[in-house]
Amino acid sequence: MRATLSFLILVAYPLWVHLSVSIGHPMWGATALPVFYLAQRLLAVGGLRLGAVDWSVLAVLGAAVAVGLAYGRHTLIYMPPVAITAMIFLTFARSLVGEGPALATRFARAMGETTPEVERYTHRLTWVWTILLGAIVVETVLLPFLVSDEVWSLFCNVLNYVFIGAFMSAEFVYRKIRFRRPYTLAGFIRRMASVDFRNI
């Protein structure tokens, strides 16, 4: 239950930013970031046991909001989409260099899929994810300089996640056909949810 609420907060923040930009009050999205971050972290750790890193992040976000309010700037809203996609991109990219299996291969192994064909497929899949996420990172960095806040928000807070969801859905269908296994979406999600991410 706590994990579900934490995930819902992560989903709610970009939607809140998009709403605030759409109605002409982007500062609402910027000032809400520390609140959303605090709520998400409290749920994640199950109480007030925040670590030094969390308090440091909150202090930085609070200072950024204060500066934004003082100067009438809402620059802070541009940061989360870049940070989130860059973090995921780096996670995939780092697994492709050095020793150890690629990230998608680790997930496959954790779910009990360890055939050589699956491992080759998931290694290539990690490359595809890395390229896709890298393109999204570049987009999120460039869009604030090229388009209006409304168009930026539509892409960075809504459509990019739709693109990722669409790719995941298409990959699921392709995997089901290629490996001729009786996958169901609900079953696949349950298996993913059962994975201990600390071991990935």
CSV table of C-alpha atoms in Angstrom, one decimal:
chain,number,residue,atom,x,y,z
A,1,MET,CA,0.0,0.0,0.0
A,2,ARG,CA,2.8,2.4,0.9
A,3,ALA,CA,4.7,1.6,-2.3
A,4,THR,CA,1.5,2.2,-4.3
A,5,LEU,CA,0.9,5.6,-2.7
A,6,SER,CA,4.6,6.5,-3.3
A,7,PHE,CA,4.2,5.6,-6.9
A,8,LEU,CA,1.0,7.7,-7.2
A,9,ILE,CA,2.8,10.7,-5.9
A,10,LEU,CA,5.5,10.3,-8.5
A,11,VAL,CA,2.8,10.2,-11.2
A,12,ALA,CA,0.9,13.1,-9.7
A,13,TYR,CA,3.7,15.6,-9.7
A,14,PRO,CA,4.2,15.9,-13.5
A,15,LEU,CA,0.5,16.1,-13.9
A,16,TRP,CA,0.3,18.9,-11.3
A,17,VAL,CA,3.1,20.8,-13.1
A,18,HIS,CA,1.3,20.4,-16.5
A,19,LEU,CA,-1.9,21.6,-14.9
A,20,SER,CA,-0.2,24.6,-13.3
A,21,VAL,CA,1.5,25.5,-16.6
A,22,SER,CA,-1.7,25.1,-18.6
A,23,ILE,CA,-3.7,27.5,-16.4
A,24,GLY,CA,-0.9,30.1,-16.5
A,25,HIS,CA,0.6,29.5,-13.0
A,26,PRO,CA,3.8,27.6,-13.5
A,27,MET,CA,5.2,28.8,-10.2
A,28,TRP,CA,2.6,26.5,-8.5
A,29,GLY,CA,4.5,23.6,-10.0
A,30,ALA,CA,7.8,24.8,-8.9
A,31,THR,CA,6.8,25.6,-5.3
A,32,ALA,CA,5.1,22.2,-5.0
A,33,LEU,CA,8.2,20.2,-5.8
A,34,PRO,CA,9.6,20.1,-2.2
A,35,VAL,CA,6.2,19.1,-0.9
A,36,PHE,CA,5.8,16.2,-3.4
A,37,TYR,CA,9.4,15.1,-2.7
A,38,LEU,CA,8.9,15.1,1.1
A,39,ALA,CA,5.6,13.2,0.8
A,40,GLN,CA,7.1,10.6,-1.5
A,41,ARG,CA,10.2,10.0,0.7
A,42,LEU,CA,8.2,9.8,3.9
A,43,LEU,CA,6.0,7.1,2.3
A,44,ALA,CA,9.1,5.3,0.9
A,45,VAL,CA,10.9,5.1,4.2
A,46,GLY,CA,7.7,4.6,6.3
A,47,GLY,CA,8.0,7.5,8.7
A,48,LEU,CA,10.1,10.5,9.6
A,49,ARG,CA,13.4,8.6,9.3
A,50,LEU,CA,14.8,10.7,6.5
A,51,GLY,CA,18.5,10.5,5.9
A,52,ALA,CA,21.0,13.2,5.4
A,53,VAL,CA,20.7,13.0,1.7
A,54,ASP,CA,17.0,13.6,1.8
A,55,TRP,CA,17.3,16.6,4.1
A,56,SER,CA,20.0,18.0,1.9
A,57,VAL,CA,17.8,17.6,-1.2
A,58,LEU,CA,14.9,19.3,0.6
A,59,ALA,CA,17.2,22.1,1.6
A,60,VAL,CA,18.4,22.7,-1.9
A,61,LEU,CA,14.8,22.5,-3.3
A,62,GLY,CA,13.6,24.9,-0.6
A,63,ALA,CA,16.4,27.4,-1.4
A,64,ALA,CA,15.6,27.1,-5.2
A,65,VAL,CA,12.0,27.7,-4.6
A,66,ALA,CA,12.8,30.8,-2.4
A,67,VAL,CA,15.0,32.2,-5.1
A,68,GLY,CA,12.4,31.5,-7.7
A,69,LEU,CA,9.7,33.3,-5.7
A,70,ALA,CA,12.0,36.2,-5.0
A,71,TYR,CA,12.8,36.7,-8.7
A,72,GLY,CA,9.5,35.5,-10.1
A,73,ARG,CA,11.2,32.6,-11.9
A,74,HIS,CA,9.8,29.1,-12.3
A,75,THR,CA,13.0,27.5,-13.7
A,76,LEU,CA,12.8,24.8,-11.1
A,77,ILE,CA,10.0,23.0,-13.0
A,78,TYR,CA,12.4,22.2,-15.9
A,79,MET,CA,14.7,20.2,-13.6
A,80,PRO,CA,12.7,17.0,-12.6
A,81,PRO,CA,12.0,15.7,-16.2
A,82,VAL,CA,15.7,16.1,-17.0
A,83,ALA,CA,16.9,14.5,-13.7
A,84,ILE,CA,14.4,11.6,-13.8
A,85,THR,CA,15.1,10.6,-17.4
A,86,ALA,CA,18.9,11.2,-17.1
A,87,MET,CA,19.0,8.9,-14.0
A,88,ILE,CA,17.2,6.1,-15.8
A,89,PHE,CA,19.2,6.6,-18.9
A,90,LEU,CA,22.5,6.4,-16.9
A,91,THR,CA,21.3,3.2,-15.2
A,92,PHE,CA,20.7,1.5,-18.5
A,93,ALA,CA,23.9,2.9,-20.1
A,94,ARG,CA,26.2,2.0,-17.2
A,95,SER,CA,25.0,-1.6,-17.4
A,96,LEU,CA,26.3,-1.8,-21.0
A,97,VAL,CA,29.9,-1.0,-20.0
A,98,GLY,CA,32.2,-2.9,-17.8
A,99,GLU,CA,31.5,-6.3,-16.3
A,100,GLY,CA,28.2,-7.9,-15.6
A,101,PRO,CA,25.0,-8.4,-17.6
A,102,ALA,CA,22.9,-5.6,-19.2
A,103,LEU,CA,20.1,-4.2,-17.1
A,104,ALA,CA,17.2,-5.9,-19.0
A,105,THR,CA,19.2,-9.2,-18.7
A,106,ARG,CA,19.3,-8.8,-15.0
A,107,PHE,CA,15.6,-8.4,-14.8
A,108,ALA,CA,15.1,-11.5,-17.0
A,109,ARG,CA,17.3,-13.5,-14.8
A,110,ALA,CA,15.5,-12.3,-11.7
A,111,MET,CA,12.2,-13.4,-13.3
A,112,GLY,CA,13.6,-16.9,-14.1
A,113,GLU,CA,14.3,-16.4,-17.8
A,114,THR,CA,17.8,-17.4,-18.4
A,115,THR,CA,18.0,-19.1,-21.9
A,116,PRO,CA,20.9,-17.9,-24.2
A,117,GLU,CA,18.3,-16.5,-26.7
A,118,VAL,CA,16.6,-14.5,-24.0
A,119,GLU,CA,19.9,-13.1,-22.8
A,120,ARG,CA,20.9,-12.0,-26.3
A,121,TYR,CA,17.5,-10.4,-26.8
A,122,THR,CA,17.6,-8.6,-23.5
A,123,HIS,CA,21.1,-7.3,-24.1
A,124,ARG,CA,19.9,-5.7,-27.4
A,125,LEU,CA,16.8,-4.5,-25.6
A,126,THR,CA,19.0,-2.6,-23.1
A,127,TRP,CA,20.7,-0.9,-26.0
A,128,VAL,CA,17.3,0.2,-27.4
A,129,TRP,CA,16.2,1.5,-24.0
A,130,THR,CA,19.4,3.4,-23.7
A,131,ILE,CA,19.0,5.1,-27.1
A,132,LEU,CA,15.3,5.9,-26.5
A,133,LEU,CA,16.0,7.4,-23.0
A,134,GLY,CA,19.0,9.3,-24.3
A,135,ALA,CA,16.8,10.9,-27.0
A,136,ILE,CA,14.3,11.9,-24.4
A,137,VAL,CA,17.0,13.4,-22.2
A,138,VAL,CA,18.2,15.5,-25.1
A,139,GLU,CA,14.6,16.5,-25.8
A,140,THR,CA,13.9,17.6,-22.2
A,141,VAL,CA,17.1,19.7,-22.2
A,142,LEU,CA,16.4,21.5,-25.5
A,143,LEU,CA,12.7,22.0,-25.4
A,144,PRO,CA,12.7,24.9,-22.8
A,145,PHE,CA,14.8,26.9,-25.2
A,146,LEU,CA,12.8,26.1,-28.3
A,147,VAL,CA,9.1,26.1,-27.4
A,148,SER,CA,6.6,27.7,-25.1
A,149,ASP,CA,6.1,26.4,-21.5
A,150,GLU,CA,2.8,24.8,-22.6
A,151,VAL,CA,4.4,22.8,-25.3
A,152,TRP,CA,7.4,21.9,-23.1
A,153,SER,CA,5.0,20.7,-20.4
A,154,LEU,CA,2.9,18.7,-22.8
A,155,PHE,CA,5.9,16.7,-23.9
A,156,CYS,CA,8.0,16.5,-20.7
A,157,ASN,CA,5.2,15.9,-18.2
A,158,VAL,CA,2.7,13.9,-20.3
A,159,LEU,CA,3.7,12.7,-23.8
A,160,ASN,CA,7.2,11.4,-22.9
A,161,TYR,CA,5.7,9.0,-20.4
A,162,VAL,CA,3.1,8.0,-23.0
A,163,PHE,CA,5.9,7.2,-25.4
A,164,ILE,CA,7.7,5.1,-22.8
A,165,GLY,CA,4.5,3.3,-21.9
A,166,ALA,CA,3.7,2.7,-25.6
A,167,PHE,CA,7.2,1.3,-26.2
A,168,MET,CA,6.9,-1.0,-23.1
A,169,SER,CA,3.5,-2.3,-24.4
A,170,ALA,CA,4.9,-2.9,-27.9
A,171,GLU,CA,7.9,-4.7,-26.6
A,172,PHE,CA,5.7,-6.9,-24.4
A,173,VAL,CA,3.6,-7.9,-27.4
A,174,TYR,CA,6.8,-8.5,-29.5
A,175,ARG,CA,8.3,-10.6,-26.7
A,176,LYS,CA,5.2,-12.6,-26.3
A,177,ILE,CA,5.2,-13.4,-30.1
A,178,ARG,CA,8.9,-14.0,-30.4
A,179,PHE,CA,9.3,-16.4,-27.5
A,180,ARG,CA,5.9,-18.0,-27.9
A,181,ARG,CA,5.1,-18.0,-24.2
A,182,PRO,CA,1.7,-17.6,-22.6
A,183,TYR,CA,2.5,-14.2,-21.2
A,184,THR,CA,-0.4,-12.1,-19.8
A,185,LEU,CA,0.1,-8.5,-19.0
A,186,ALA,CA,-1.2,-8.9,-15.5
A,187,GLY,CA,1.0,-11.9,-14.9
A,188,PHE,CA,4.0,-10.1,-16.3
A,189,ILE,CA,3.4,-7.1,-14.0
A,190,ARG,CA,3.0,-9.4,-11.0
A,191,ARG,CA,6.3,-11.0,-11.8
A,192,MET,CA,8.0,-7.6,-12.2
A,193,ALA,CA,6.5,-6.5,-8.9
A,194,SER,CA,7.9,-9.6,-7.2
A,195,VAL,CA,11.5,-8.8,-8.2
A,196,ASP,CA,13.8,-7.6,-5.5
A,197,PHE,CA,15.2,-4.5,-7.1
A,198,ARG,CA,18.0,-4.3,-4.5
A,199,ASN,CA,19.5,-7.4,-6.3
A,200,ILE,CA,19.3,-5.9,-9.8
